[in-house]
XYZ file of C-alpha atoms in Angstrom:
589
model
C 32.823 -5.822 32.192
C 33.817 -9.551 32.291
C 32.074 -11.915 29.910
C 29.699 -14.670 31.707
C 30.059 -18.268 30.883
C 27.509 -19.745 28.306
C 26.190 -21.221 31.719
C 24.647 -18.080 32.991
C 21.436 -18.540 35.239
C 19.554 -17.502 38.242
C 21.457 -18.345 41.481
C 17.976 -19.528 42.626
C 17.600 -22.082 39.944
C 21.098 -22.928 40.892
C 20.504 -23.764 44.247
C 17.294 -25.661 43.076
C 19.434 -28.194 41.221
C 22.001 -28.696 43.707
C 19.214 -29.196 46.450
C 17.491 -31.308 44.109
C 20.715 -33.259 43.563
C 21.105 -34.024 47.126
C 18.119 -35.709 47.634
C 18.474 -37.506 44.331
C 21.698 -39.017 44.906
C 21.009 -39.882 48.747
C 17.904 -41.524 47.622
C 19.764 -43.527 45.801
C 22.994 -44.406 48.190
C 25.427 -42.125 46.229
C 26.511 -40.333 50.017
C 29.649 -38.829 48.186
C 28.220 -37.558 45.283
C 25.378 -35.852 47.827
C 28.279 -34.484 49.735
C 29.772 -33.231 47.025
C 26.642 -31.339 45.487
C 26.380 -29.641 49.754
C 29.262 -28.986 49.283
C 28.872 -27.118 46.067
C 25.759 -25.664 47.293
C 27.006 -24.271 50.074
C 29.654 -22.484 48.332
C 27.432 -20.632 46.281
C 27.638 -16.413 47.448
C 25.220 -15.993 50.549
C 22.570 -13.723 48.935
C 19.407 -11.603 49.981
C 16.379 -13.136 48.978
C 15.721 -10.367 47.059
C 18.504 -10.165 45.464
C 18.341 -13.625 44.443
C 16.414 -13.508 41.129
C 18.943 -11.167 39.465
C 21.991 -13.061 40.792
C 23.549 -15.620 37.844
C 24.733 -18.340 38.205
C 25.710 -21.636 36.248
C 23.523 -23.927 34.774
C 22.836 -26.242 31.974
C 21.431 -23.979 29.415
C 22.891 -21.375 27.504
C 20.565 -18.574 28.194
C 18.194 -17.935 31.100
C 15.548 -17.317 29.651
C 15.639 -21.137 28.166
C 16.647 -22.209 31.430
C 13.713 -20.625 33.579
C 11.347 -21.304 30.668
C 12.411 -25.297 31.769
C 11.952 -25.155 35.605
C 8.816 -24.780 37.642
C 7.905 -23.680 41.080
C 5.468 -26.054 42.734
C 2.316 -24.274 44.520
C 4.463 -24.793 48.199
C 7.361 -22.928 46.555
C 9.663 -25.836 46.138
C 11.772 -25.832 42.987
C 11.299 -28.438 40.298
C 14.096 -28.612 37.468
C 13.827 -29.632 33.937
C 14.635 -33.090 34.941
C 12.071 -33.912 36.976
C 10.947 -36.844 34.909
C 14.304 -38.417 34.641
C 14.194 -38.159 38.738
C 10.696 -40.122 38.748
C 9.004 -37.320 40.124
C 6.143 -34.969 39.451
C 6.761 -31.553 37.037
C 4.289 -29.572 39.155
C 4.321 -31.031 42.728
C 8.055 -32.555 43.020
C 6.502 -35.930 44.573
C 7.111 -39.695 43.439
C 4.625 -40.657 40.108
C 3.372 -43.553 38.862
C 4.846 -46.759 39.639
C 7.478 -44.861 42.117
C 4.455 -44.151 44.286
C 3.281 -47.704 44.489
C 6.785 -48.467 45.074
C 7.384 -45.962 47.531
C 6.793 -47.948 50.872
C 9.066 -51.285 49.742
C 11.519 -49.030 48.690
C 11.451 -47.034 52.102
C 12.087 -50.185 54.277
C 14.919 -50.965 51.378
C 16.978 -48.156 51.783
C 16.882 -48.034 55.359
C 18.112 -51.584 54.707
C 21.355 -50.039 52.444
C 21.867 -47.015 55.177
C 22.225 -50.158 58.001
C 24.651 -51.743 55.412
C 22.295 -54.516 54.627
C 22.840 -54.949 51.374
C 21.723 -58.313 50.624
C 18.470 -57.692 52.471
C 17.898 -54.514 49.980
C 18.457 -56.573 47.085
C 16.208 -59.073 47.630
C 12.943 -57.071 48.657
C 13.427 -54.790 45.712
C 13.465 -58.202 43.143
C 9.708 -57.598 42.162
C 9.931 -53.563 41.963
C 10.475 -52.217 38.200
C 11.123 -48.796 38.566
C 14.315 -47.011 37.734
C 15.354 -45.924 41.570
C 14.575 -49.437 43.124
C 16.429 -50.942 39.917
C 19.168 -48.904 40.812
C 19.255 -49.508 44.233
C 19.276 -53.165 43.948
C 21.838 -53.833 41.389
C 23.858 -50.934 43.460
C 23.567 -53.134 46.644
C 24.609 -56.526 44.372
C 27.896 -54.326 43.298
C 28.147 -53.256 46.872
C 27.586 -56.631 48.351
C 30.308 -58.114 45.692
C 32.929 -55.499 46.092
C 32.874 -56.542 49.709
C 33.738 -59.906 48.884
C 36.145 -59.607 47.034
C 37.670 -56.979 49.356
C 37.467 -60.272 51.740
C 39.317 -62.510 49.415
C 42.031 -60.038 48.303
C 43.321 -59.751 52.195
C 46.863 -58.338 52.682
C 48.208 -55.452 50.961
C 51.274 -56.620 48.649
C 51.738 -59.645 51.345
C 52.134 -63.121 51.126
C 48.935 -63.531 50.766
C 47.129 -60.598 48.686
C 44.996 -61.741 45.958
C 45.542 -59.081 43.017
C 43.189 -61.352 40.748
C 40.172 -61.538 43.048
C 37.133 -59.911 41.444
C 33.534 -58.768 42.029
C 31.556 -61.985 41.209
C 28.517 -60.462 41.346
C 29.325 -57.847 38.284
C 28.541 -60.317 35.528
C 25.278 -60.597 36.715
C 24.816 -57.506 36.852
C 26.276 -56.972 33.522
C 23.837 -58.888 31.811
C 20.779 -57.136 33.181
C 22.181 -53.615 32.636
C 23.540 -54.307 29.140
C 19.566 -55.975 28.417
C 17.939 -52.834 29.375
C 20.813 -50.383 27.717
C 20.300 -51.755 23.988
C 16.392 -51.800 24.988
C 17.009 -48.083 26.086
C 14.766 -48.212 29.537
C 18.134 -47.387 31.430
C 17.658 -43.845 33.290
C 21.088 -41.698 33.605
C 21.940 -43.920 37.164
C 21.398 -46.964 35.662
C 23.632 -45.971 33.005
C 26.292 -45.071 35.628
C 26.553 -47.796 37.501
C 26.216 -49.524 33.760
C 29.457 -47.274 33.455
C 31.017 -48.576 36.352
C 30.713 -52.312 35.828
C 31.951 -51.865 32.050
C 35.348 -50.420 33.857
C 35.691 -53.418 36.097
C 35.455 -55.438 32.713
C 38.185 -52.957 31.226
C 35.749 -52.324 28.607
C 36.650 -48.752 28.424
C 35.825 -47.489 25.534
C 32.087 -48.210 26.185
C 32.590 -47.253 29.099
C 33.057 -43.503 28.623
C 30.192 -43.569 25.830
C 27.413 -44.840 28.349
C 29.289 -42.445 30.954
C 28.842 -39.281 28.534
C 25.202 -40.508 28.020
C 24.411 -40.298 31.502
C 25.853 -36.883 32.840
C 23.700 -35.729 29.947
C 20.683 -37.410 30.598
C 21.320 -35.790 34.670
C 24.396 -34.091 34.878
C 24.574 -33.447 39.389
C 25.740 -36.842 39.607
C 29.480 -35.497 40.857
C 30.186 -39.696 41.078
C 29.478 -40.560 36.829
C 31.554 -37.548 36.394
C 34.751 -38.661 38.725
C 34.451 -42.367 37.254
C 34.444 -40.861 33.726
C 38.040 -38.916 34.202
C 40.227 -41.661 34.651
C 38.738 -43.490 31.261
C 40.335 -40.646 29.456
C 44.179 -41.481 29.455
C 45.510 -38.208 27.976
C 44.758 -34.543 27.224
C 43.751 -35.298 23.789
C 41.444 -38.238 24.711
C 39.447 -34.916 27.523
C 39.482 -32.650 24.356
C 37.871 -35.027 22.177
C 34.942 -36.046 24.271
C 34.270 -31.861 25.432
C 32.192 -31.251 22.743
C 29.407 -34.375 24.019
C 29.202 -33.051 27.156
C 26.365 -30.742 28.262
C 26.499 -27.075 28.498
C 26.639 -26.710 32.644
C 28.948 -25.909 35.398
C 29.405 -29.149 35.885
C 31.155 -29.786 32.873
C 34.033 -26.753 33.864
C 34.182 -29.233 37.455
C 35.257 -31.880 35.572
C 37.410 -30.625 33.272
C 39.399 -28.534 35.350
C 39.683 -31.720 37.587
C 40.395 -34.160 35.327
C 42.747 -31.483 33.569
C 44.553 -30.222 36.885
C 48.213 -31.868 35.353
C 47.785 -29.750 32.712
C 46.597 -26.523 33.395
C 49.970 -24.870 34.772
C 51.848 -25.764 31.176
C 49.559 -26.387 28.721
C 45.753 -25.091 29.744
C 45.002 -21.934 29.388
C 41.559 -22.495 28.972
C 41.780 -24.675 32.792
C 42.898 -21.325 33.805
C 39.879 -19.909 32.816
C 37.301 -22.448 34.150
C 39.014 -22.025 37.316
C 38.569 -18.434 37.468
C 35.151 -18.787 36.611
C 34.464 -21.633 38.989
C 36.039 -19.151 41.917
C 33.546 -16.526 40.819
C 30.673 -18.502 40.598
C 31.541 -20.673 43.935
C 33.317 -17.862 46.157
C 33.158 -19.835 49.199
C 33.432 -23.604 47.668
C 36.252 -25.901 49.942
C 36.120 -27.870 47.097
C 37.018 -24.998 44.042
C 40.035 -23.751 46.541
C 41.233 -27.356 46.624
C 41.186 -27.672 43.093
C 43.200 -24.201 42.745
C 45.619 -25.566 45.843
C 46.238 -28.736 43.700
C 46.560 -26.617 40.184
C 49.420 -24.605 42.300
C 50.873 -28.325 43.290
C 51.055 -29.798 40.389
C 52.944 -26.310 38.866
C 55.379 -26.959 41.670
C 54.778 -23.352 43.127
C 54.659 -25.194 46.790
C 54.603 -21.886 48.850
C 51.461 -20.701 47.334
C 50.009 -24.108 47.002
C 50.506 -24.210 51.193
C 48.957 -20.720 51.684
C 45.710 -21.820 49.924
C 45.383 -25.079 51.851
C 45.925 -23.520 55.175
C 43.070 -21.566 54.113
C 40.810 -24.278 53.464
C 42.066 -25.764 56.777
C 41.338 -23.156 59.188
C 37.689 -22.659 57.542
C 37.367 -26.407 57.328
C 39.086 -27.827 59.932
C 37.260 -31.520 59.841
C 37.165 -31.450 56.068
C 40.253 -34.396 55.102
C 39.750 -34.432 51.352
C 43.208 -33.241 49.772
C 44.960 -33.095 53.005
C 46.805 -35.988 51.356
C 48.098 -33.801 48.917
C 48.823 -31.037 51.633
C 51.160 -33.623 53.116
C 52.971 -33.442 49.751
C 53.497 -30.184 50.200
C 54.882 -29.828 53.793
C 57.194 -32.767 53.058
C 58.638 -31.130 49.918
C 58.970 -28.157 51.762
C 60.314 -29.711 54.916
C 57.927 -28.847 57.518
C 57.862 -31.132 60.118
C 56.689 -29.988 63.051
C 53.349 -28.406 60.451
C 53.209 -32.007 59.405
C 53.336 -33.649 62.627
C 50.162 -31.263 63.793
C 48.537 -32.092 60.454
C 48.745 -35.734 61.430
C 47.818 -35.683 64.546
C 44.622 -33.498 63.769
C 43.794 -35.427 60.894
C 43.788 -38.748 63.406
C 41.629 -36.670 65.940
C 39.287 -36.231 62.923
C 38.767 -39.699 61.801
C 41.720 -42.448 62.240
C 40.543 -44.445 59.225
C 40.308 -42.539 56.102
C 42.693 -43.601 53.464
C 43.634 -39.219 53.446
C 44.634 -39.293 57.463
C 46.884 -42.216 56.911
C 48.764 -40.966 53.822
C 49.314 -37.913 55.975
C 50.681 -39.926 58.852
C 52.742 -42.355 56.183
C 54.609 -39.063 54.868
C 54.897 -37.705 58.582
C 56.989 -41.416 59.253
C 58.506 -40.740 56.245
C 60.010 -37.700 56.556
C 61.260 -38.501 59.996
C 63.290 -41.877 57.786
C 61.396 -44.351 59.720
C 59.921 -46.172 56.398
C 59.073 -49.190 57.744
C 56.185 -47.218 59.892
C 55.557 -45.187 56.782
C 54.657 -48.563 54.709
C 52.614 -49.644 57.567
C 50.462 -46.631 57.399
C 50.376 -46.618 53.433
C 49.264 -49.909 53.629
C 46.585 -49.406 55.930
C 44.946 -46.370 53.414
C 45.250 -48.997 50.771
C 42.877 -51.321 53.030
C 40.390 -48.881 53.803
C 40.563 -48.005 49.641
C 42.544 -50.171 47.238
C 41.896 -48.348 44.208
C 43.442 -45.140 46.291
C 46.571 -44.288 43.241
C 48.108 -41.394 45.735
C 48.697 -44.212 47.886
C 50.421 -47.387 45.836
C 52.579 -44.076 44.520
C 53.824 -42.987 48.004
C 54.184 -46.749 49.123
C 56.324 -47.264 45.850
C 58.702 -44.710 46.861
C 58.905 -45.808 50.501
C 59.693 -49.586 48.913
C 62.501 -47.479 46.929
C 64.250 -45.769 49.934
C 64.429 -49.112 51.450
C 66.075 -50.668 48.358
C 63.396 -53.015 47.716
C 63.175 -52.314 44.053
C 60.592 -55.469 42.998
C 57.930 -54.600 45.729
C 58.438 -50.729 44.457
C 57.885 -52.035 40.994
C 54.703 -53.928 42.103
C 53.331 -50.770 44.316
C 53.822 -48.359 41.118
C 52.227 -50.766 38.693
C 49.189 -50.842 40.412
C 49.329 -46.836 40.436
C 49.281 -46.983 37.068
C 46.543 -49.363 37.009
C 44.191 -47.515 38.681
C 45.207 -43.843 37.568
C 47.115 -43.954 34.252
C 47.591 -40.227 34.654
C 50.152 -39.997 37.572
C 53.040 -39.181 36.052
C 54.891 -39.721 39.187
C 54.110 -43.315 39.423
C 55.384 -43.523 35.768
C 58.638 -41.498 36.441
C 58.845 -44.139 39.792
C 58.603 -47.162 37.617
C 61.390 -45.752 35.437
C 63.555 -44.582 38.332
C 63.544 -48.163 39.981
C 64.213 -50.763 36.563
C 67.101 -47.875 36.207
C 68.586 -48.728 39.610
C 67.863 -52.561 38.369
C 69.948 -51.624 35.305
C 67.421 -52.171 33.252
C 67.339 -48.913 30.435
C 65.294 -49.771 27.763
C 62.213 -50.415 30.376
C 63.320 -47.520 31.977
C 63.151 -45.523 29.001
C 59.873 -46.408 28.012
C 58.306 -45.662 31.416
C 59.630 -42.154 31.446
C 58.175 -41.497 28.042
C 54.733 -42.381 29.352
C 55.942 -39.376 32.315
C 56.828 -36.883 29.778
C 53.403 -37.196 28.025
C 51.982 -36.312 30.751
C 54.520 -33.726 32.102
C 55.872 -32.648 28.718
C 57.472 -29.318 30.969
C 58.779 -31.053 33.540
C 62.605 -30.853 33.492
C 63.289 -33.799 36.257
C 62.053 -36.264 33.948
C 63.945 -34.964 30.783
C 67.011 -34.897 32.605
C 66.522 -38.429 33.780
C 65.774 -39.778 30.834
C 68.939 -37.694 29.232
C 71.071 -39.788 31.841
C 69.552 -43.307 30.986
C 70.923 -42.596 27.455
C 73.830 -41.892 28.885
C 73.794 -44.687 30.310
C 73.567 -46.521 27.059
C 76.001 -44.412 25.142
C 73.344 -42.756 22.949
C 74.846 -39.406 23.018
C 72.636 -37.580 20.864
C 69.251 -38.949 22.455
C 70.480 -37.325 25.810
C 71.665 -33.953 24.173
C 67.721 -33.917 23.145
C 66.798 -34.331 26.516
C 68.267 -31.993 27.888
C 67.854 -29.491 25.488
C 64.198 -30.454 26.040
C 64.764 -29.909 30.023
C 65.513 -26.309 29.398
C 61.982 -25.201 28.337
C 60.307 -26.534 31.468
C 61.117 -24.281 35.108
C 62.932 -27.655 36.763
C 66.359 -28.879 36.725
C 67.726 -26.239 34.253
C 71.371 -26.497 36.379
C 71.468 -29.931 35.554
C 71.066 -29.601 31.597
C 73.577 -27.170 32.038
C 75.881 -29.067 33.124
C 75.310 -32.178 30.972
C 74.474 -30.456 27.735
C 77.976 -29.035 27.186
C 80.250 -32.216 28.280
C 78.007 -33.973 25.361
C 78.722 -31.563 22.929
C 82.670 -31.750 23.973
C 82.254 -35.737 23.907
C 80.711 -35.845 20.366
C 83.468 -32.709 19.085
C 80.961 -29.942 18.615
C 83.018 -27.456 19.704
C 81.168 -24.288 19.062
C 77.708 -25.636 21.112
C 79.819 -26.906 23.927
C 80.979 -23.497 24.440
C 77.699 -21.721 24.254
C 76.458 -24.068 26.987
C 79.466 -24.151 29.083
C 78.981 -19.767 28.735
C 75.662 -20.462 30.024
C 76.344 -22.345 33.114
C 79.189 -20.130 33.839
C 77.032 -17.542 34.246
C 75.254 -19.845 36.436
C 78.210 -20.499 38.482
C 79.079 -16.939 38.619
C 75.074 -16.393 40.054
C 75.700 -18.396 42.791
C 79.148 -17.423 43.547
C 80.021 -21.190 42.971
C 83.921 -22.204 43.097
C 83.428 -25.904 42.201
C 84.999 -28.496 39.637
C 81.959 -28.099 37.298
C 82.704 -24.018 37.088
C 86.768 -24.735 36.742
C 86.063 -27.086 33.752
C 83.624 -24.650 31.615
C 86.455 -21.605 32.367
C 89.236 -24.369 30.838
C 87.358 -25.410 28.520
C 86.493 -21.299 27.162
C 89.736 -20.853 27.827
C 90.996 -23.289 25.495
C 88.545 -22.142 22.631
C 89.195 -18.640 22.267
C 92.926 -19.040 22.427
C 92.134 -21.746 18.974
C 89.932 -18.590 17.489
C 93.021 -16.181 18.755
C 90.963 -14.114 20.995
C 93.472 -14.639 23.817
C 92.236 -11.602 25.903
C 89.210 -13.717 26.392
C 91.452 -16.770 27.214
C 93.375 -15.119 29.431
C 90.733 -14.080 31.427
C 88.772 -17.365 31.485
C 92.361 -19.500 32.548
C 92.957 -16.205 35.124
C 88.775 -17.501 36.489
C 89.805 -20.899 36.183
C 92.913 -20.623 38.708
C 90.222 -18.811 41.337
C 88.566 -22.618 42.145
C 88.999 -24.823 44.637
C 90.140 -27.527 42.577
C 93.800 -28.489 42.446
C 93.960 -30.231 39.574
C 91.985 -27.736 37.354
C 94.409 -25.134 38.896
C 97.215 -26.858 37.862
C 95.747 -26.857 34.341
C 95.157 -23.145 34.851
C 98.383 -22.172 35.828
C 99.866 -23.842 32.416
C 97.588 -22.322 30.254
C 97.785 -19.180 31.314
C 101.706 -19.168 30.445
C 100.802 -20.653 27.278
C 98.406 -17.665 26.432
C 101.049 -15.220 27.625
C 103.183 -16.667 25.728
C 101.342 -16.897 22.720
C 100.711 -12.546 23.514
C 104.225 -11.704 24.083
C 104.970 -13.813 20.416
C 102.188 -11.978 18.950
C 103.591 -8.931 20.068
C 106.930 -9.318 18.926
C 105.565 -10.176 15.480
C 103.666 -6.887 15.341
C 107.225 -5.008 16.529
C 108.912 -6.931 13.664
C-alpha cells in the first residue's frame, strides 16, 4: 500500500478550490494563472459522483478531517473553501460581502474595461473604491499600463536602437502605495503579489520572496505568485531553505518540482517523488506530463523526453506551452522533417506566441540558415522580453555566426532574467573563450557547474580553459570531476592521461590510458589517440619488466592506422624482443 502525501483530501474539495481559483484569479485579470488552475482541474481522475467523497486528493491541510471541518457547502450546493474571507466573499453563500457588494457594479464596468485592454480607463474609475479586488485591479492595470510603455520605449531587440534601461515608470507609484498598506498589514495575498512583483522590478529580492511566501500562504491557487517566486531563488540551497514557510498543499510539490526540474535527474530524489505523486494525483494533467517531459530533458535522456511530448501533443494538439523545449529535443536529435511539421502546426495554432517562434527559430537553425533563425528569436523576444529560453537560443545563433559581442549581450540578458540556465552560463563562458579571454571564461562556467554539478560537457570545458592557461593540475580536477556525470566521459579519457604523462605521474597516466583503451577497443577504434595509450603501456611495463605485457601492447600499437605511431611500434617491439631473448640467455647462463 503506497503512503499518501500529508496533502490527502477529498477530490471534491479539490475540485472546489481549483474552481474557486478560476474565478478568483479571472476576477482579478490573472488569465494565466486561471488557465493554469483549468488546467489542473481538468486533470484531476474523471470520477463517479458517488465515488467522489471517498476519492483523495491534495489539499492544504494535513488531514481531512481538518480540511472538511474548514470548507462549507452553500444551501445551492456550491463549494466554499476555507478562504472565503481572504476572496471577499461570503462563508455560507459564496457571494461578494460588505464593501465588495457596494462595489460590485463599478467594479463590473472596470473589468470589462481591463478584458477590452483599457487599462487606463480601469484605473481611474476604481480611484474611489477601497476594497482589496478593485485595489488590486487598479494598481494591476497601472503596472499593466506602464509595462506597455516601456515595452514602447525599449523598441528593437539588441538593435541600434533597443533601450535595455527603459523601465516601468509607473512602478514607483505603485510602490509607495503597496509598501503603505504592507507595513499597515491591510494587503490581501494579491496585493501582496503584485507587491512581490514590483519589489523584483526594483531588484529588491530578498523582500521580494518574503512578501511572495506570505502570499501563497495567505491563498496558495495563485499558480502566477508561485512562478514569480522561483526565479528569486538562485540555487538549490536558496528552494530548500524557504520549503519549510511554505504551506502544506499540492501546490507547494508544483512548485518545487518546477522550480527544481535542473535538479531532480542528479541530485533530487525527493523531485522524483513529488513527481510521482503529482502523476497520481493529476493522471490526466498536460501540465504534470510536461513537467516529467522537461525532468527527462534536462537528464539528457532525449528519446524518452520525445515520447512523452508526442503524447501531450496528440492529446493536446493546440496546447504550445513547452513545445519550445520539444524543439530542443528534435534538434538535438536531428529530426527535421518532425521539426518542420512542429513548426508549421505550431504557426497554424497561433503565429505570435514567443513558444511558436522559438520552434520556427530552431527549425531555421537546424537547416544553417541563422540569419532567419535570429529573425524569428527576435520576434519571441518582442512578443516577451523577459522570455530566458529565447536570449539563450539567440546567443548561440549570434555564436555560429561568429559574432561573439552580440552573443555575449544575448546570454547576459539570459542570465538576467533566469539566473538558473546553466546553458546561458556555459554560453557566456564558451564565447569570452573563443575571445581568448580565460579567466572570464572560467568564472562563467563555475556559475554552470553549480547548477549542473553532473554535467560532464562543462567539466571538460572548463578542464581545457586551464589548459589553456597551463594550469595542469586544475584541468586533471576537471576531468576527473567529468567522469562522475553520464556526458563526455571519452573526452576525460583522453585528456586525463596526457596530463598525468605531462606532469610525470607515470603510474595514473597508465591507469587512464588502460581505461580509454578499453574504450578504443569498445568501439573497434584504430585512431592516433588508441596508438598513443598502446605506446605509451607499452613503454611502462617494459620499465616494470613485464615485457609480455609490452609486447603485446607495441604488437596493438602496430595494428593502427597511424604511420608514425607504427613506426614507433615497429622499434619497440625489437627492443622488447630484444630485451626477451637477453633475458633468456641470462637465465641459460
Amino acid at each position: 500500500m503506497t503512503t499518501q502525501p500529508a496533502w490527502a483530501m477529498p477530490s471534491g474539495e479539490a475540485r472546489g478550490v481549483l474552481r474557486e481559483a478560476i474565478h478568483a484569479c479571472n476576477e482579478r485579470g490573472l488569465y494565466f494563472a486561471a488557465r493554469w488552475a483549468a488546467e489542473a482541474l481538468n486533470g484531476l481522475p474523471a470520477i463517479d459522483h458517488d465515488e467522489l467523497k471517498d476519492t483523495h486528493m491534495p489539499t492544504t491541510r494535513s488531514s481531512t478531517a481538518a480540511a472538511a471541518s474548514a470548507a462549507t457547502s452553500t444551501p445551492s450546493g456550491n463549494y466554499v473553501s476555507m478562504y472565503a474571507e481572504e476572496l471577499g466573499l461570503d462563508a455560507t453563500t459564496g457571494q461578494p460581502t460588505g464593501i465588495y457588494t457596494a462595489e460590485y457594479d463599478t467594479y463590473l464596468m472596470a473589468k470589462t474595461f481591463f478584458d477590452l485592454k483599457e487599462y487606463d480607463r480601469c484605473a481611474s474609475i476604481l480611484e474611489k473604491c477601497e476594497s482589496n479586488k478593485s485595489r488590486f485591479l487598479r494598481l494591476y492595470s497601472k503596472y499593466l499600463v506602464g509595462e506597455k510603455r516601456r515595452e514602447q520605449d525599449t523598441r528593437e531587440v539588441l538593435g541600434p536602437l533597443d533601450n535595455g534601461m527603459a523601465v516601468n515608470k509607473e512602478i514607483e507609484k505603485i510602490d509607495t502605495e503597496l509598501a503603505e498598506g504592507y507595513q499597515a498589514g491591510t494587503l490581501d495575498a494579491f496585493c501582496k503579489y503584485l507587491y512581490g512583483i514590483v519589489l523584483i522590478k526594483r531588484q529588491r529580492k530578498n523582500l521580494a520572496v518574503t512578501v511572495l511566501i506570505e502570499s501563497v500562504n495567505q491563498y496558495p491557487y495563485n499558480w502566477s505568485a508561485w512562478l514569480d517566486l522561483g526565479p528569486c531563488l538562485p540555487s538549490l540551497a536558496a528552494i530548500t531553505k524557504i520549503k519549510p514557510t511554505l504551506p502544506v498543499s499540492f501546490m507547494t510539490s508544483y512548485f518545487l518540482l518546477h522550480t527544481t526540474l535542473e535538479y531532480v535527474s542528479h541530485q533530487q530524489e525527493e523531485g522524483v517523488v513529488w513527481l510521482e505523486e503529482l502523476m497520481e494525483a493529476f493522471p490526466r494533467s498536460a501540465f504534470v506530463k510536461c513537467e516529467r517531459a522537461l525532468v527527462l530533458y534536462h537528464a539528457r535522456d532525449f528519446p524518452e523526453a520525445d515520447k512523452v511530448f508526442e503524447e501531450v501533443v496528440k492529446e493536446n494538439p493546440h496546447r504550445l506551452d513547452s513545445l519550445d523545449v520539444f524543439s530542443n529535443v528534435l534538434f538535438t536529435t536531428g529530426k527535421r522533417a518532425r521539426l518542420s511539421f512542429l513548426a508549421h502546426s505550431c504557426a497554424m495554432t497561433d503565429n505570435y506566441r514567443p513558444e511558436t517562434c522559438c520552434v520556427i527559430g530552431n527549425y531555421y537553425s537546424m537547416k544553417g540558415e541563422h540569419e532567419k533563425a535570429v529573425v524569428y528569436f527576435k520576434r519571441a523576444l518582442r512578443f516577451n522580453r523577459s522570455y530566458a529560453s529565447a536570449w539563450t537560443l539567440l546567443g548561440h545563433e549570434y555564436m555560429e555566426m561568429k559574432n561573439a559581442y552580440a552573443a555575449v549581450e544575448a546570454y547576459r540578458r539570459a542570465v538576467d532574467y533566469d539566473q538558473r540556465d546553466f546553458r546561458a552560463w556555459n554560453g557566456l563562458g564558451q564565447t569570452y573563450e573563443t575571445l581568448k579571454m580565460h579567466y572570464y571564461a572560467l568564472n562563467y562556467y563555475q556559475r554552470a557547474t553549480a547548477i549542473r554539478p553532473y554535467d560532464g560537457r562543462i567539466w571538460c570545458a572548463m578542464g581545457q580553459c586551464y589548459e589553456s592557461l597551463d594550469q595542469d593540475l586544475a584541468a586533471i580536477k576537471c576531468y576527473t570531476r567529468a567522469l562522475l556525470g553520464p556526458d563526455q566521459e571519452k573526452t576525460a579519457l583522453k585528456k586525463l592521461p596526457k596530463l598525468y604523462k605531462k606532469i610525470g605521474e607515470n603510474d595514473a597516466a597508465a591507469h587512464y590510458f588502460r581505461k580509454s583503451l578499453e574504450q578504443f577497443r569498445e568501439e573497434q577504434s584504430e585512431s592516433d589517440d588508441k596508438a598513443e595509450a598502446c605506446l605509451f603501456l607499452a613503454l611502462y611495463e617494459r620499465d616494470k619488466g613485464n615485457l609480455e605485457d609490452a609486447l603485446e601492447y607495441a604488437k596493438e600499437a602496430m595494428q593502427c592506422s597511424s604511420e608514425s605511431h607504427q613506426e614507433d611500434a615497429n622499434a619497440l617491439t625489437r627492443d622488447i624482443r630484444s630485451a626477451q631473448d637477453a633475458a633468456r640467455s641470462s637465465e641459460i647462463d
